[in-house]
């Protein structure tokens, strides 16, 4: 797949005009303009509009752009969402604000932390780094919504100055965005304008997605595809390693274990005397750690008709370090895949547990989510918290996750690996052989949003989040 790395040879020129006076912004100190993979040279002089939380959603009746004209301007939003949303929907909405801004006609997006000095990561640091993204032959990129030319972060001081001459100050609108507030502040036009001159350096390269196909045996259903996938990339080499220090991010459990699971499931599929009814695609994704890029590219440029992909099993970071007795099935509650997982688990004495860390919103943070966004019911199994799993997860996430220590010196429980592979195989096989394709449950938020016209299964109210 085609990638592009964008960075700045010379720092971009950013000038904010406040009350008729120019204020030069220093890239990396006052502001951090994100490099662009879609526009080589950018010259803009634009107005800005505060848009509250910057949310638009029919189900929850968020319409922060109502009455505001952001066309050709920069939308300025507070980070966060109103209180009381299910965590997966919260994470989905919080991660979709740039798209919502672009859909409202904005050409730029700035997010200001909801509380002074807060935010998941420093927007200055994040926005200024080189940007790696996929760019296809028609110039579309993965993480850049069409039409959104400018994405930037601002220092706390400059963020506050954007509100000079406005009906309310930044501190005042922040007071409406308390943790327990059910809605955010209303938006309004801002007085300053921002002039930007920026030229990018681009480096293009490719990275392989590795795809296998097992054709189904049923004359009608073979045209449909079930996907089993895991990401084959990890973090590469540690840039700031000391001499003698292990600098290789091996990624044994994240995610060689997932790819090995996929290969073993593929071997099992191929070893059966009768092939599954539906076709099965095996995909080893690249670029997951860079923002689910390989999965996103494939979901946008599938090698089979997009509509023929009917269900998906994602294999990412199984902790194969203990004899797990339960799993958590991210995504299962949204579709009939939940019943398939429960049945496959029961056949092996493995129970399905509720999400032990809903605040992490794992459902929106791995490759399968890029297919969910194209309307495909999907699931990711996490080895569970029972039978000592909780302590192992906590210590692993604290000391090994995304470090060079995720290597083969860990005590891999190979029997657990075999059971994890068999379980995922049975889930994929049930999807591939069932008379009907996996279906979103009636009224499910993600189904209604991403596959509004698709078939539905009756929802069991007890399982609806
Ligand atoms: Zn991973």
Short mmCIF file of C-alpha atoms and ligand atoms in Angstrom, two decimals:
data_model
loop_
_atom_site.label_atom_id
_atom_site.label_comp_id
_atom_site.label_asym_id
_atom_site.label_seq_id
_atom_site.Cartn_x
_atom_site.Cartn_y
_atom_site.Cartn_z
CA UNK A 1 0.00 0.00 0.00
CA UNK A 2 1.14 3.56 -0.79
CA UNK A 3 2.37 5.65 2.11
CA UNK A 4 3.55 9.22 2.38
CA UNK A 5 5.65 10.82 5.11
CA UNK A 6 5.12 14.58 5.35
CA UNK A 7 7.30 17.00 7.31
CA UNK A 8 8.46 20.60 7.15
CA UNK A 9 11.81 21.58 5.63
CA UNK A 10 11.36 25.11 6.92
CA UNK A 11 8.93 25.92 9.73
CA UNK A 12 5.54 27.13 8.53
CA UNK A 13 4.71 30.83 8.90
CA UNK A 14 1.74 31.37 11.16
CA UNK A 15 0.38 34.84 11.87
CA UNK A 16 -2.62 35.51 14.04
CA UNK A 17 -4.21 38.93 13.62
CA UNK A 18 -5.83 40.04 16.86
CA UNK A 19 -7.55 43.43 17.06
CA UNK A 20 -5.81 44.50 13.87
CA UNK A 21 -2.34 43.62 15.21
CA UNK A 22 -0.27 40.73 13.86
CA UNK A 23 1.02 38.16 16.34
CA UNK A 24 3.68 35.87 14.89
CA UNK A 25 3.27 32.30 16.13
CA UNK A 26 6.32 30.12 16.52
CA UNK A 27 5.81 26.57 15.23
CA UNK A 28 6.39 24.16 18.11
CA UNK A 29 6.01 26.81 20.82
CA UNK A 30 2.83 28.77 20.15
CA UNK A 31 1.26 26.55 17.56
CA UNK A 32 1.83 23.21 15.89
CA UNK A 33 0.57 22.93 12.34
CA UNK A 34 0.29 19.34 11.21
CA UNK A 35 2.17 18.54 8.01
CA UNK A 36 -0.10 17.68 5.09
CA UNK A 37 0.02 14.56 2.93
CA UNK A 38 -2.57 15.98 0.53
CA UNK A 39 -1.48 19.59 -0.10
CA UNK A 40 2.15 20.29 -0.86
CA UNK A 41 1.88 24.07 -0.46
CA UNK A 42 -0.69 25.75 1.73
CA UNK A 43 -1.45 29.48 1.75
CA UNK A 44 -4.52 30.53 3.70
CA UNK A 45 -5.85 33.54 5.54
CA UNK A 46 -8.95 32.45 7.36
CA UNK A 47 -11.43 33.24 10.09
CA UNK A 48 -12.13 30.99 13.05
CA UNK A 49 -15.36 29.84 14.68
CA UNK A 50 -15.75 28.34 18.13
CA UNK A 51 -18.02 25.28 17.83
CA UNK A 52 -18.39 24.08 21.45
CA UNK A 53 -17.55 20.38 21.54
CA UNK A 54 -17.86 20.31 17.74
CA UNK A 55 -20.25 17.34 17.69
CA UNK A 56 -22.93 16.36 15.24
CA UNK A 57 -24.89 13.18 15.86
CA UNK A 58 -28.48 12.33 15.05
CA UNK A 59 -29.00 9.67 17.74
CA UNK A 60 -27.80 11.87 20.59
CA UNK A 61 -29.12 15.09 19.00
CA UNK A 62 -25.78 16.85 19.08
CA UNK A 63 -25.77 19.71 16.59
CA UNK A 64 -22.98 22.05 17.64
CA UNK A 65 -22.72 23.54 14.13
CA UNK A 66 -26.34 24.69 14.09
CA UNK A 67 -26.52 28.40 13.32
CA UNK A 68 -22.76 28.68 12.72
CA UNK A 69 -21.11 29.32 9.37
CA UNK A 70 -17.75 27.56 9.31
CA UNK A 71 -17.46 27.28 5.52
CA UNK A 72 -13.92 28.11 4.48
CA UNK A 73 -12.94 28.74 8.11
CA UNK A 74 -11.24 26.92 10.97
CA UNK A 75 -13.53 25.19 13.47
CA UNK A 76 -12.22 25.49 17.04
CA UNK A 77 -13.59 22.84 19.41
CA UNK A 78 -13.09 21.89 23.02
CA UNK A 79 -11.88 18.32 23.52
CA UNK A 80 -14.24 15.85 25.16
CA UNK A 81 -17.94 15.03 24.97
CA UNK A 82 -20.97 15.55 27.21
CA UNK A 83 -21.33 13.31 30.25
CA UNK A 84 -23.25 10.04 30.19
CA UNK A 85 -22.34 8.50 26.81
CA UNK A 86 -21.45 4.79 26.58
CA UNK A 87 -17.63 4.67 26.39
CA UNK A 88 -17.46 3.18 22.87
CA UNK A 89 -19.78 5.84 21.46
CA UNK A 90 -17.90 8.49 23.41
CA UNK A 91 -14.59 7.36 21.89
CA UNK A 92 -16.12 7.18 18.41
CA UNK A 93 -17.52 10.73 18.65
CA UNK A 94 -14.38 12.20 20.22
CA UNK A 95 -12.35 10.71 17.36
CA UNK A 96 -14.69 11.96 14.62
CA UNK A 97 -14.66 15.69 15.30
CA UNK A 98 -12.32 16.58 12.44
CA UNK A 99 -14.62 14.74 10.01
CA UNK A 100 -17.63 16.55 11.43
CA UNK A 101 -15.84 19.89 10.95
CA UNK A 102 -15.02 19.01 7.33
CA UNK A 103 -18.61 17.92 6.69
CA UNK A 104 -19.80 21.30 7.98
CA UNK A 105 -17.55 22.96 5.40
CA UNK A 106 -14.59 23.96 7.59
CA UNK A 107 -11.15 23.88 5.99
CA UNK A 108 -9.36 23.63 9.32
CA UNK A 109 -9.74 22.11 12.76
CA UNK A 110 -8.24 23.06 16.12
CA UNK A 111 -8.98 21.16 19.32
CA UNK A 112 -8.38 22.91 22.64
CA UNK A 113 -8.17 20.82 25.83
CA UNK A 114 -11.41 20.91 27.77
CA UNK A 115 -9.47 21.77 30.93
CA UNK A 116 -6.36 23.93 31.01
CA UNK A 117 -3.27 21.72 30.79
CA UNK A 118 -5.27 18.54 30.19
CA UNK A 119 -5.86 16.43 27.12
CA UNK A 120 -4.81 12.92 26.23
CA UNK A 121 -1.49 14.09 24.86
CA UNK A 122 0.16 17.44 24.37
CA UNK A 123 -1.47 18.85 21.20
CA UNK A 124 1.69 20.84 20.48
CA UNK A 125 3.91 17.78 20.40
CA UNK A 126 1.47 15.63 18.48
CA UNK A 127 0.58 18.13 15.80
CA UNK A 128 4.18 19.02 14.92
CA UNK A 129 5.54 15.50 14.33
CA UNK A 130 6.10 14.14 10.83
CA UNK A 131 2.88 12.67 9.54
CA UNK A 132 2.66 9.23 7.97
CA UNK A 133 -0.53 8.31 6.19
CA UNK A 134 -1.75 6.36 3.20
CA UNK A 135 -2.44 8.34 0.06
CA UNK A 136 -4.15 6.62 -2.85
CA UNK A 137 -3.81 7.30 -6.58
CA UNK A 138 -6.67 9.82 -6.51
CA UNK A 139 -4.99 11.76 -3.70
CA UNK A 140 -7.24 10.65 -0.85
CA UNK A 141 -5.56 10.08 2.50
CA UNK A 142 -6.64 8.01 5.48
CA UNK A 143 -6.59 10.45 8.36
CA UNK A 144 -7.41 13.63 6.49
CA UNK A 145 -11.12 14.22 5.92
CA UNK A 146 -11.76 15.53 2.39
CA UNK A 147 -11.45 19.31 2.30
CA UNK A 148 -9.73 19.68 5.67
CA UNK A 149 -6.47 21.43 4.77
CA UNK A 150 -5.42 22.61 8.22
CA UNK A 151 -5.12 20.67 11.45
CA UNK A 152 -3.24 22.35 14.25
CA UNK A 153 -2.69 22.61 17.97
CA UNK A 154 -2.22 25.79 19.99
CA UNK A 155 -0.44 26.65 23.20
CA UNK A 156 -2.64 27.45 26.18
CA UNK A 157 -1.76 31.13 25.90
CA UNK A 158 -2.58 31.45 22.20
CA UNK A 159 -5.76 29.38 22.63
CA UNK A 160 -6.98 31.89 25.22
CA UNK A 161 -6.12 34.83 22.93
CA UNK A 162 -8.34 33.42 20.15
CA UNK A 163 -11.29 34.46 22.32
CA UNK A 164 -10.24 38.14 22.61
CA UNK A 165 -13.18 40.32 21.62
CA UNK A 166 -15.56 37.32 21.59
CA UNK A 167 -18.80 37.15 23.60
CA UNK A 168 -17.14 34.78 26.09
CA UNK A 169 -13.60 33.91 27.20
CA UNK A 170 -11.98 30.48 26.94
CA UNK A 171 -12.19 30.12 30.73
CA UNK A 172 -15.89 30.90 30.58
CA UNK A 173 -16.73 28.34 27.87
CA UNK A 174 -14.60 25.78 29.70
CA UNK A 175 -16.79 26.25 32.77
CA UNK A 176 -19.71 24.88 30.66
CA UNK A 177 -17.72 21.74 29.84
CA UNK A 178 -17.55 20.25 33.33
CA UNK A 179 -17.23 16.48 33.81
CA UNK A 180 -20.91 16.18 34.81
CA UNK A 181 -22.35 18.52 32.15
CA UNK A 182 -24.85 16.86 29.79
CA UNK A 183 -24.14 19.38 27.03
CA UNK A 184 -21.31 21.66 25.98
CA UNK A 185 -21.14 25.41 25.41
CA UNK A 186 -22.80 26.99 22.35
CA UNK A 187 -20.47 28.20 19.64
CA UNK A 188 -19.86 31.67 18.20
CA UNK A 189 -17.62 33.38 15.67
CA UNK A 190 -14.15 34.43 16.86
CA UNK A 191 -12.57 37.79 16.01
CA UNK A 192 -8.93 36.96 15.11
CA UNK A 193 -7.87 35.65 11.70
CA UNK A 194 -5.05 33.23 11.00
CA UNK A 195 -2.65 33.46 8.07
CA UNK A 196 -0.71 30.31 7.20
CA UNK A 197 2.09 29.70 4.73
CA UNK A 198 3.49 26.20 4.74
CA UNK A 199 5.35 23.94 2.36
CA UNK A 200 5.82 20.24 3.02
CA UNK A 201 8.54 17.79 2.26
CA UNK A 202 7.09 14.49 1.04
CA UNK A 203 8.65 11.03 0.99
CA UNK A 204 6.60 8.29 -0.66
CA UNK A 205 7.08 4.60 0.08
CA UNK A 206 5.11 1.37 0.11
CA UNK A 207 4.49 -1.31 2.71
CA UNK A 208 2.84 -4.66 2.03
CA UNK A 209 -0.54 -5.87 3.14
CA UNK A 210 -0.34 -9.66 2.95
CA UNK A 211 -3.58 -11.28 1.86
CA UNK A 212 -4.64 -14.89 1.48
CA UNK A 213 -7.93 -16.15 0.08
CA UNK A 214 -9.67 -19.47 0.63
CA UNK A 215 -12.59 -19.79 -1.78
CA UNK A 216 -15.86 -20.98 -0.28
CA UNK A 217 -17.60 -24.18 -1.36
CA UNK A 218 -21.19 -22.99 -1.59
CA UNK A 219 -22.03 -21.79 -5.12
CA UNK A 220 -24.07 -18.83 -3.83
CA UNK A 221 -22.37 -17.98 -0.53
CA UNK A 222 -18.80 -18.22 -1.87
CA UNK A 223 -19.28 -14.70 -3.24
CA UNK A 224 -19.40 -13.45 0.37
CA UNK A 225 -16.25 -13.06 2.45
CA UNK A 226 -15.41 -13.48 6.11
CA UNK A 227 -12.18 -11.78 7.17
CA UNK A 228 -9.63 -13.00 9.72
CA UNK A 229 -6.90 -10.45 10.28
CA UNK A 230 -4.05 -9.30 12.50
CA UNK A 231 -1.47 -6.56 12.17
CA UNK A 232 2.11 -7.53 11.27
CA UNK A 233 3.75 -4.19 12.06
CA UNK A 234 5.08 -2.95 15.36
CA UNK A 235 7.12 0.05 16.48
CA UNK A 236 10.46 -0.67 14.78
CA UNK A 237 13.61 0.46 16.56
CA UNK A 238 13.89 2.54 19.72
CA UNK A 239 15.44 5.85 18.65
CA UNK A 240 16.82 6.94 22.04
CA UNK A 241 18.26 3.58 23.20
CA UNK A 242 21.45 3.75 25.28
CA UNK A 243 24.51 1.79 24.11
CA UNK A 244 24.02 -1.90 24.83
CA UNK A 245 20.31 -1.47 25.48
CA UNK A 246 17.84 -3.68 23.59
CA UNK A 247 16.50 -1.33 20.92
CA UNK A 248 14.25 -3.72 18.99
CA UNK A 249 10.51 -3.54 19.41
CA UNK A 250 9.90 -7.23 18.72
CA UNK A 251 6.16 -7.17 19.27
CA UNK A 252 5.92 -10.84 20.25
CA UNK A 253 2.43 -10.59 21.74
CA UNK A 254 1.57 -7.34 19.95
CA UNK A 255 1.17 -8.71 17.42
CA UNK A 256 3.20 -11.74 16.28
CA UNK A 257 0.83 -13.74 18.49
CA UNK A 258 -2.16 -12.45 16.52
CA UNK A 259 -0.54 -13.19 13.15
CA UNK A 260 0.45 -16.68 14.34
CA UNK A 261 -3.16 -17.21 15.42
CA UNK A 262 -4.34 -16.19 11.97
CA UNK A 263 -1.90 -18.55 10.24
CA UNK A 264 -2.98 -21.43 12.46
CA UNK A 265 -6.66 -20.70 11.80
CA UNK A 266 -5.85 -20.61 8.08
CA UNK A 267 -4.10 -23.97 8.36
CA UNK A 268 -7.16 -25.43 10.11
CA UNK A 269 -9.51 -24.06 7.44
CA UNK A 270 -7.37 -25.47 4.65
CA UNK A 271 -7.07 -28.87 6.37
CA UNK A 272 -10.83 -29.52 6.46
CA UNK A 273 -12.15 -32.03 3.91
CA UNK A 274 -14.94 -29.58 3.00
CA UNK A 275 -14.22 -25.92 2.53
CA UNK A 276 -16.38 -23.36 4.35
CA UNK A 277 -19.50 -22.16 2.53
CA UNK A 278 -18.37 -18.53 2.38
CA UNK A 279 -14.92 -17.47 1.19
CA UNK A 280 -12.41 -16.53 3.89
CA UNK A 281 -9.88 -13.72 3.54
CA UNK A 282 -6.76 -13.74 5.70
CA UNK A 283 -5.18 -10.30 6.01
CA UNK A 284 -1.92 -9.35 7.72
CA UNK A 285 -2.19 -5.59 8.08
CA UNK A 286 0.58 -3.05 8.01
CA UNK A 287 0.60 0.33 9.76
CA UNK A 288 -1.68 -0.51 12.70
CA UNK A 289 0.53 1.18 15.25
CA UNK A 290 0.56 4.33 13.07
CA UNK A 291 -3.20 4.69 13.36
CA UNK A 292 -4.85 1.55 11.90
CA UNK A 293 -3.56 2.61 8.47
CA UNK A 294 -3.33 -0.77 6.72
CA UNK A 295 -6.81 -1.84 7.79
CA UNK A 296 -8.20 1.56 6.82
CA UNK A 297 -6.56 1.39 3.41
CA UNK A 298 -7.85 -2.12 2.81
CA UNK A 299 -11.36 -1.19 3.98
CA UNK A 300 -11.29 1.67 1.47
CA UNK A 301 -9.61 -0.33 -1.33
CA UNK A 302 -10.68 -3.94 -0.81
CA UNK A 303 -9.49 -6.66 -3.19
CA UNK A 304 -13.03 -8.08 -3.22
CA UNK A 305 -16.30 -6.13 -3.58
CA UNK A 306 -16.75 -4.12 -0.35
CA UNK A 307 -20.35 -5.28 0.02
CA UNK A 308 -19.21 -8.92 -0.05
CA UNK A 309 -17.33 -8.60 3.28
CA UNK A 310 -19.95 -9.78 5.76
CA UNK A 311 -18.08 -10.37 9.01
CA UNK A 312 -14.65 -9.98 10.54
CA UNK A 313 -12.47 -11.40 13.31
CA UNK A 314 -9.56 -9.20 14.41
CA UNK A 315 -6.58 -10.79 16.16
CA UNK A 316 -4.61 -8.25 18.15
CA UNK A 317 -2.43 -8.67 21.24
CA UNK A 318 -3.73 -11.84 22.87
CA UNK A 319 -1.91 -12.20 26.20
CA UNK A 320 -0.86 -15.84 25.83
CA UNK A 321 0.82 -15.93 29.23
CA UNK A 322 -1.69 -17.90 31.35
CA UNK A 323 -4.37 -20.57 30.93
CA UNK A 324 -7.20 -18.13 30.20
CA UNK A 325 -10.72 -19.34 30.99
CA UNK A 326 -12.68 -16.37 29.70
CA UNK A 327 -12.54 -13.79 26.93
CA UNK A 328 -13.94 -10.34 26.38
CA UNK A 329 -15.39 -9.94 22.90
CA UNK A 330 -15.12 -6.32 21.81
CA UNK A 331 -17.81 -5.50 19.31
CA UNK A 332 -19.81 -8.69 19.89
CA UNK A 333 -22.68 -6.95 21.69
CA UNK A 334 -23.49 -4.91 18.61
CA UNK A 335 -24.33 -7.77 16.28
CA UNK A 336 -25.24 -11.45 15.98
CA UNK A 337 -21.49 -12.13 16.31
CA UNK A 338 -22.12 -12.02 20.08
CA UNK A 339 -24.16 -15.24 19.93
CA UNK A 340 -21.55 -16.86 17.66
CA UNK A 341 -18.76 -16.03 20.14
CA UNK A 342 -20.80 -17.31 23.11
CA UNK A 343 -21.50 -20.59 21.32
CA UNK A 344 -17.91 -21.12 20.20
CA UNK A 345 -16.68 -20.29 23.71
CA UNK A 346 -19.17 -22.69 25.31
CA UNK A 347 -17.94 -25.50 23.03
CA UNK A 348 -14.50 -25.10 24.66
CA UNK A 349 -15.49 -24.22 28.24
CA UNK A 350 -14.52 -20.56 27.72
CA UNK A 351 -16.91 -17.94 29.04
CA UNK A 352 -17.48 -14.45 27.67
CA UNK A 353 -17.01 -11.66 30.22
CA UNK A 354 -18.11 -8.04 30.11
CA UNK A 355 -15.48 -5.44 29.16
CA UNK A 356 -13.22 -5.08 32.24
CA UNK A 357 -11.82 -1.73 31.07
CA UNK A 358 -14.61 0.14 29.27
CA UNK A 359 -12.73 3.43 29.73
CA UNK A 360 -10.14 2.18 27.18
CA UNK A 361 -12.78 1.88 24.43
CA UNK A 362 -10.79 -0.92 22.77
CA UNK A 363 -13.62 -1.38 20.25
CA UNK A 364 -12.57 1.84 18.49
CA UNK A 365 -8.81 1.30 18.86
CA UNK A 366 -7.90 -1.69 16.73
CA UNK A 367 -8.01 -2.58 13.04
CA UNK A 368 -11.53 -4.04 13.02
CA UNK A 369 -12.99 -0.59 13.72
CA UNK A 370 -12.00 0.55 10.23
CA UNK A 371 -14.31 -2.18 8.87
CA UNK A 372 -17.03 -1.36 11.40
CA UNK A 373 -16.94 2.12 9.85
CA UNK A 374 -17.74 0.48 6.51
CA UNK A 375 -20.69 -1.34 8.10
CA UNK A 376 -19.08 -4.76 8.74
CA UNK A 377 -19.99 -6.54 12.02
CA UNK A 378 -16.68 -7.39 13.69
CA UNK A 379 -15.17 -8.80 16.86
CA UNK A 380 -11.84 -8.75 18.69
CA UNK A 381 -11.26 -11.27 21.49
CA UNK A 382 -9.18 -10.29 24.49
CA UNK A 383 -7.96 -13.07 26.76
CA UNK A 384 -9.96 -12.48 29.94
CA UNK A 385 -9.42 -11.30 33.49
CA UNK A 386 -10.45 -14.60 35.14
CA UNK A 387 -7.95 -17.22 36.37
CA UNK A 388 -5.22 -14.70 37.18
CA UNK A 389 -5.67 -12.75 33.96
CA UNK A 390 -6.38 -9.45 35.67
CA UNK A 391 -3.01 -9.31 37.46
CA UNK A 392 -1.15 -10.46 34.35
CA UNK A 393 -2.84 -7.82 32.17
CA UNK A 394 -2.16 -5.05 34.68
CA UNK A 395 1.51 -5.87 35.08
CA UNK A 396 2.01 -6.48 31.34
CA UNK A 397 0.39 -3.19 30.34
CA UNK A 398 2.47 -1.42 33.00
CA UNK A 399 5.90 -2.84 32.14
CA UNK A 400 5.99 -4.59 28.75
CA UNK A 401 3.34 -3.10 26.44
CA UNK A 402 5.00 -1.18 23.55
CA UNK A 403 8.50 -1.74 24.95
CA UNK A 404 11.41 -3.87 23.66
CA UNK A 405 10.53 -6.36 26.44
CA UNK A 406 7.61 -7.70 24.39
CA UNK A 407 9.85 -10.49 23.07
CA UNK A 408 10.21 -14.28 23.19
CA UNK A 409 11.87 -14.32 26.63
CA UNK A 410 8.33 -14.02 27.99
CA UNK A 411 6.86 -17.27 29.30
CA UNK A 412 4.46 -17.97 26.47
CA UNK A 413 1.71 -20.43 27.40
CA UNK A 414 1.60 -22.34 24.11
CA UNK A 415 -1.50 -24.31 25.14
CA UNK A 416 -3.29 -21.02 25.70
CA UNK A 417 -2.12 -19.99 22.23
CA UNK A 418 -3.57 -23.17 20.71
CA UNK A 419 -6.90 -22.63 22.46
CA UNK A 420 -7.02 -18.99 21.39
CA UNK A 421 -6.41 -20.05 17.79
CA UNK A 422 -9.05 -22.80 17.91
CA UNK A 423 -11.60 -20.43 19.44
CA UNK A 424 -11.07 -17.78 16.78
CA UNK A 425 -11.15 -20.43 14.07
CA UNK A 426 -14.50 -21.70 15.33
CA UNK A 427 -15.92 -18.16 15.40
CA UNK A 428 -14.76 -17.45 11.85
CA UNK A 429 -15.97 -20.86 10.68
CA UNK A 430 -19.42 -20.28 12.22
CA UNK A 431 -19.60 -16.95 10.38
CA UNK A 432 -18.50 -18.61 7.15
CA UNK A 433 -20.94 -21.55 7.36
CA UNK A 434 -24.08 -19.93 8.83
CA UNK A 435 -27.12 -19.80 6.53
CA UNK A 436 -27.39 -16.04 7.13
CA UNK A 437 -24.59 -13.49 7.29
CA UNK A 438 -23.75 -11.72 10.58
CA UNK A 439 -26.20 -8.90 11.24
CA UNK A 440 -26.23 -5.76 13.33
CA UNK A 441 -28.79 -5.81 16.12
CA UNK A 442 -31.94 -3.73 15.77
CA UNK A 443 -31.31 -0.18 16.99
CA UNK A 444 -27.57 -0.63 17.46
CA UNK A 445 -25.79 2.72 17.30
CA UNK A 446 -22.91 1.58 15.09
CA UNK A 447 -25.08 -0.51 12.79
CA UNK A 448 -27.54 2.34 12.29
CA UNK A 449 -24.71 4.81 11.69
CA UNK A 450 -22.53 2.79 9.31
CA UNK A 451 -24.92 0.30 7.71
CA UNK A 452 -28.32 2.00 7.88
CA UNK A 453 -29.87 -0.10 5.10
CA UNK A 454 -28.44 -3.51 6.02
CA UNK A 455 -30.39 -6.44 7.49
CA UNK A 456 -31.06 -6.46 11.24
CA UNK A 457 -31.47 -9.11 13.92
CA UNK A 458 -33.82 -8.61 16.86
CA UNK A 459 -31.93 -7.16 19.82
CA UNK A 460 -31.88 -8.93 23.14
CA UNK A 461 -32.43 -5.94 25.42
CA UNK A 462 -30.30 -7.47 28.19
CA UNK A 463 -27.21 -7.44 25.98
CA UNK A 464 -27.60 -3.96 24.54
CA UNK A 465 -25.01 -1.57 25.98
ZN1 LIG B 1 -1.49 -4.30 18.36
#
